[in-house]
Amino acid sequence: MRRPFSLPAVALLPVLGLLLLSGCARTTDTFKPRISIDSAVGVAREKSFVVDGYALDDMGVTQITVDGKAIPILPGSRKLARFQFKTLIEGTQGKYTIKAFDAAGNVGVLVLPISVDAVKPTIQITRFEKSGTAIRVSGVAGDNSGVAQVLVDGNRLNITPGPRVEFFAETTGIWADITVIDTAGNQATLRAR
């Protein structure tokens, strides 16, 4: 019986060493940290509020700055580095530049524009009908930053958000309480009778 051909184990050592070293090859980190904001911002009703967010990086975030000033990274993983800062907007417009840095020197940047809207939405009733305890009400809600929700007697109506929203609702009772909320969170209420 013939034996299969085999190399002596000593002859395989250089090949095995190269294979092992190739697994240790250093890779370059080219992934820029990604910044995301948790809290709903864009339009706010107050000039000062807290912005919550996080920076995501495969190797870990080393520093986060807002407008060039370092802010603390909250306790937890550096790969998902949570942060928060308080705004102080002068006037009706503000902008914050958030930067996240990783150990390789990569920088992720997010520019966060914020508008301050302290104006309440408007409500106009265009039609009110009452038959026994059944009520039908229609109207128009308006707001400079956009109407986000319309509620009648606490029930949210299905609307398409925008600066001018027409609505219709049926309810029961003596009157209909209408609440309109804009994108900044400002509210206006009206009792239709």
Coordinates of N, CA and C in Angstrom, one line a residue, residues 11-138:
A11 N 8.1 22.1 7.7 CA 8.0 22.8 6.4 C 6.7 23.7 6.4
L12 N 5.7 23.3 7.2 CA 4.5 24.1 7.2 C 4.5 25.3 8.2
L13 N 5.5 25.4 9.0 CA 5.5 26.5 10.0 C 5.6 27.9 9.4
P14 N 6.4 28.1 8.3 CA 6.4 29.5 7.7 C 5.0 29.8 7.1
V15 N 4.4 28.9 6.5 CA 3.1 29.1 5.9 C 2.0 29.4 7.0
L16 N 2.1 28.6 8.0 CA 1.1 28.8 9.2 C 1.4 30.1 9.8
G17 N 2.6 30.6 10.0 CA 2.9 31.9 10.6 C 2.4 33.0 9.7
L18 N 2.5 32.9 8.4 CA 1.9 34.0 7.6 C 0.4 34.0 7.7
L19 N -0.2 32.9 7.7 CA -1.7 32.9 7.9 C -2.1 33.5 9.2
L20 N -1.4 33.2 10.3 CA -1.8 33.8 11.6 C -1.5 35.3 11.6
L21 N -0.4 35.7 11.0 CA -0.1 37.2 11.0 C -1.1 37.9 10.1
S22 N -1.6 37.3 9.1 CA -2.6 38.0 8.2 C -3.9 38.3 9.0
G23 N -4.2 37.5 10.0 CA -5.4 37.8 10.8 C -5.2 39.0 11.8
C24 N -3.9 39.4 12.0 CA -3.6 40.5 12.9 C -3.4 41.8 12.2
A25 N -3.6 41.8 10.9 CA -3.4 43.0 10.1 C -4.3 44.1 10.6
R26 N -3.7 45.3 10.8 CA -4.4 46.4 11.3 C -5.3 47.0 10.2
T27 N -6.5 47.3 10.6 CA -7.5 47.9 9.7 C -7.6 49.4 10.1
T28 N -7.9 50.2 9.1 CA -8.1 51.6 9.4 C -9.5 51.9 9.7
D29 N -9.7 52.8 10.6 CA -11.1 53.2 11.0 C -11.5 54.4 10.2
T30 N -12.4 54.2 9.3 CA -12.9 55.3 8.4 C -14.3 55.6 8.7
F31 N -14.9 55.0 9.7 CA -16.3 55.2 10.0 C -16.4 56.5 10.8
K32 N -17.2 57.5 10.3 CA -17.4 58.7 11.1 C -18.5 58.5 12.0
P33 N -18.4 59.0 13.3 CA -19.6 58.8 14.2 C -20.8 59.4 13.6
R34 N -22.0 58.7 13.9 CA -23.3 59.2 13.4 C -24.0 59.8 14.6
I35 N -24.6 61.0 14.4 CA -25.2 61.7 15.5 C -26.7 61.7 15.3
S36 N -27.5 61.4 16.3 CA -28.9 61.4 16.2 C -29.5 62.1 17.4
I37 N -30.7 62.7 17.2 CA -31.3 63.5 18.3 C -32.6 62.7 18.7
D38 N -32.7 62.4 20.0 CA -33.9 61.6 20.5 C -35.1 62.5 20.7
S39 N -34.9 63.7 21.3 CA -36.0 64.6 21.5 C -36.5 65.2 20.3
A40 N -37.8 65.5 20.2 CA -38.4 66.1 19.0 C -38.0 67.6 19.0
V41 N -37.2 68.0 18.1 CA -36.8 69.4 18.1 C -36.9 69.9 16.6
G42 N -36.7 71.1 16.4 CA -36.9 71.8 15.1 C -37.7 73.0 15.4
V43 N -38.9 72.9 16.0 CA -39.7 74.0 16.4 C -40.0 73.8 17.9
A44 N -39.7 74.8 18.7 CA -39.9 74.7 20.1 C -40.7 75.9 20.6
R45 N -41.4 75.7 21.7 CA -42.2 76.9 22.2 C -41.5 77.7 23.2
E46 N -40.3 77.2 23.7 CA -39.5 77.9 24.7 C -38.1 78.1 24.2
K47 N -37.5 79.1 24.7 CA -36.1 79.4 24.2 C -35.1 78.5 24.9
S48 N -35.4 77.9 26.0 CA -34.5 77.0 26.7 C -35.1 75.7 27.0
F49 N -34.5 74.6 26.6 CA -35.0 73.3 26.8 C -33.8 72.3 26.6
V50 N -34.0 71.1 27.0 CA -33.0 70.1 27.0 C -33.1 69.2 25.7
V51 N -31.9 69.1 25.0 CA -31.8 68.3 23.8 C -31.2 67.0 24.2
D52 N -31.8 65.8 23.9 CA -31.2 64.5 24.2 C -30.8 63.9 22.9
G53 N -29.7 63.2 22.9 CA -29.2 62.5 21.6 C -28.1 61.5 21.9
Y54 N -27.6 61.0 20.9 CA -26.5 60.0 21.0 C -25.7 60.0 19.7
A55 N -24.4 59.6 19.9 CA -23.5 59.4 18.8 C -23.1 58.0 18.7
L56 N -23.2 57.4 17.5 CA -22.9 56.0 17.3 C -21.6 55.8 16.6
D57 N -20.7 55.0 17.1 CA -19.4 54.7 16.4 C -19.0 53.3 16.7
D58 N -18.4 52.6 15.7 CA -18.0 51.2 15.8 C -16.9 51.0 16.8
M59 N -16.0 52.0 16.9 CA -14.8 51.9 17.8 C -15.0 52.7 19.1
G60 N -16.0 53.6 19.2 CA -16.3 54.3 20.4 C -16.0 55.8 20.2
V61 N -16.9 56.6 20.8 CA -16.8 58.1 20.7 C -15.9 58.5 21.9
T62 N -14.9 59.5 21.6 CA -14.0 60.0 22.6 C -14.5 61.3 23.1
Q63 N -15.2 62.1 22.3 CA -15.6 63.5 22.7 C -16.8 63.9 21.9
I64 N -17.6 64.7 22.6 CA -18.8 65.4 21.9 C -18.7 66.9 22.2
T65 N -18.9 67.7 21.2 CA -18.9 69.1 21.4 C -20.1 69.7 20.8
V66 N -20.6 70.8 21.4 CA -21.7 71.6 20.9 C -21.2 73.1 20.8
D67 N -21.2 73.5 19.5 CA -20.6 74.8 19.2 C -19.2 75.0 19.7
G68 N -18.4 74.0 19.6 CA -17.0 74.0 20.0 C -16.7 73.8 21.5
K69 N -17.8 73.7 22.3 CA -17.5 73.4 23.7 C -17.8 71.9 24.0
A70 N -16.9 71.3 24.7 CA -17.1 69.9 25.1 C -18.2 69.7 26.1
I71 N -19.0 68.7 25.9 CA -20.1 68.4 26.8 C -19.8 67.0 27.3
P72 N -20.3 66.6 28.5 CA -20.1 65.3 29.0 C -20.9 64.2 28.3
I73 N -20.2 63.1 28.1 CA -20.8 61.9 27.6 C -21.4 61.1 28.8
L74 N -22.7 60.8 28.7 CA -23.4 60.2 29.8 C -22.9 58.8 30.0
P75 N -23.0 58.2 31.3 CA -22.5 56.9 31.5 C -23.1 55.8 30.6
G76 N -22.3 54.9 30.3 CA -22.7 53.8 29.4 C -21.7 53.5 28.3
S77 N -22.1 52.8 27.3 CA -21.2 52.4 26.2 C -20.7 53.6 25.4
R78 N -19.4 53.7 25.1 CA -18.9 54.7 24.2 C -19.2 54.5 22.7
K79 N -19.6 53.3 22.4 CA -20.1 53.0 21.0 C -21.4 53.6 20.8
L80 N -22.2 53.7 21.8 CA -23.5 54.4 21.7 C -23.5 55.5 22.8
A81 N -22.8 56.6 22.5 CA -22.5 57.6 23.5 C -23.7 58.6 23.6
R82 N -24.4 58.5 24.7 CA -25.5 59.4 25.0 C -25.1 60.7 25.5
F83 N -25.8 61.8 25.1 CA -25.5 63.1 25.6 C -26.7 64.0 25.7
Q84 N -26.6 65.1 26.4 CA -27.7 66.1 26.5 C -27.1 67.4 26.8
F85 N -27.8 68.4 26.3 CA -27.4 69.8 26.6 C -28.6 70.7 26.6
K86 N -28.5 71.8 27.2 CA -29.6 72.8 27.3 C -29.4 73.9 26.3
T87 N -30.5 74.3 25.7 CA -30.4 75.3 24.7 C -30.7 76.7 25.4
L88 N -30.2 77.7 24.8 CA -30.6 79.1 25.1 C -30.6 79.9 23.9
I89 N -31.8 80.0 23.3 CA -31.9 80.7 22.0 C -32.3 82.1 22.2
E90 N -31.5 83.0 21.5 CA -31.8 84.4 21.5 C -32.6 84.7 20.3
G91 N -33.7 85.4 20.4 CA -34.6 85.7 19.3 C -35.5 84.5 19.0
T92 N -35.8 84.3 17.7 CA -36.8 83.3 17.3 C -36.1 82.1 16.5
Q93 N -34.8 82.3 16.2 CA -34.0 81.3 15.5 C -32.7 80.9 16.2
G94 N -32.4 79.7 16.2 CA -31.1 79.2 16.8 C -30.5 78.1 16.0
K95 N -29.2 77.9 16.1 CA -28.6 76.8 15.4 C -27.4 76.3 16.3
Y96 N -27.4 74.9 16.4 CA -26.3 74.3 17.2 C -25.6 73.3 16.3
T97 N -24.2 73.4 16.4 CA -23.4 72.5 15.6 C -22.8 71.4 16.6
I98 N -23.3 70.2 16.4 CA -22.9 69.1 17.3 C -21.8 68.3 16.6
K99 N -20.7 68.0 17.2 CA -19.6 67.2 16.6 C -19.3 66.0 17.6
A100 N -19.1 64.9 17.0 CA -18.6 63.7 17.7 C -17.3 63.2 17.2
F101 N -16.3 62.9 18.0 CA -15.0 62.5 17.6 C -14.7 61.1 18.1
D102 N -14.0 60.3 17.2 CA -13.6 59.0 17.7 C -12.1 59.0 17.8
A103 N -11.5 57.8 18.3 CA -10.1 57.8 18.5 C -9.2 57.9 17.3
A104 N -9.7 57.5 16.1 CA -9.0 57.6 14.9 C -9.0 59.0 14.3
G105 N -9.7 60.0 14.9 CA -9.7 61.3 14.4 C -10.9 61.6 13.5
N106 N -11.8 60.6 13.3 CA -13.0 60.8 12.5 C -14.0 61.7 13.2
V107 N -14.6 62.6 12.5 CA -15.6 63.6 13.1 C -16.9 63.5 12.4
G108 N -18.0 63.3 13.2 CA -19.3 63.3 12.7 C -19.9 64.7 13.1
V109 N -20.6 65.3 12.1 CA -21.2 66.6 12.4 C -22.7 66.6 12.1
L110 N -23.4 67.3 13.0 CA -24.9 67.5 12.8 C -25.2 68.9 13.2
V111 N -25.8 69.7 12.2 CA -26.2 71.0 12.4 C -27.7 71.0 12.8
L112 N -28.1 71.5 13.9 CA -29.4 71.4 14.4 C -30.1 72.8 14.5
P113 N -30.9 73.1 13.4 CA -31.6 74.4 13.5 C -32.8 74.3 14.3
I114 N -33.1 75.4 15.1 CA -34.3 75.4 16.0 C -35.0 76.7 15.8
S115 N -36.3 76.7 15.7 CA -37.1 77.9 15.6 C -38.0 77.9 16.9
V116 N -38.1 79.1 17.5 CA -39.0 79.3 18.6 C -40.3 79.8 18.2
D117 N -41.4 79.1 18.6 CA -42.7 79.5 18.2 C -43.6 79.6 19.5
A118 N -43.9 80.8 20.0 CA -44.7 80.9 21.2 C -46.1 81.3 20.8
V119 N -46.4 81.3 19.5 CA -47.8 81.7 19.1 C -48.7 80.5 19.1
K120 N -49.9 80.7 19.7 CA -50.9 79.6 19.8 C -51.6 79.5 18.4
P121 N -52.0 78.3 18.1 CA -52.8 78.1 16.8 C -54.2 78.8 16.9
T122 N -54.8 78.9 15.8 CA -56.1 79.5 15.7 C -57.2 78.5 15.4
I123 N -58.4 78.7 15.8 CA -59.5 77.8 15.5 C -60.7 78.6 15.1
Q124 N -61.2 78.2 13.9 CA -62.4 78.9 13.4 C -63.5 77.9 13.1
I125 N -64.7 78.0 13.7 CA -65.8 77.1 13.5 C -66.5 77.6 12.3
T126 N -66.7 76.7 11.3 CA -67.4 77.1 10.1 C -68.8 76.6 10.1
R127 N -69.1 75.5 10.9 CA -70.4 74.9 10.9 C -70.6 74.2 12.2
F128 N -71.8 74.4 12.8 CA -72.1 73.7 14.1 C -73.6 73.3 14.0
E129 N -73.9 72.0 14.1 CA -75.2 71.4 14.0 C -75.5 70.6 15.2
K130 N -76.7 70.7 15.8 CA -77.0 69.9 17.0 C -78.4 69.3 16.8
S131 N -78.5 68.0 17.0 CA -79.8 67.3 16.8 C -79.9 66.4 18.0
G132 N -80.7 66.8 19.0 CA -80.7 66.0 20.3 C -79.4 66.1 21.0
T133 N -78.7 65.0 21.2 CA -77.4 65.0 21.8 C -76.3 64.8 20.7
A134 N -76.7 64.6 19.5 CA -75.7 64.5 18.4 C -75.2 65.8 17.9
I135 N -73.9 66.0 17.8 CA -73.3 67.3 17.4 C -72.4 67.0 16.2
R136 N -72.5 67.9 15.2 CA -71.6 67.8 14.0 C -70.9 69.2 14.0
V137 N -69.6 69.2 14.0 CA -68.9 70.5 13.9 C -67.8 70.4 12.9
S138 N -67.6 71.5 12.1 CA -66.5 71.6 11.2 C -65.9 72.9 11.4

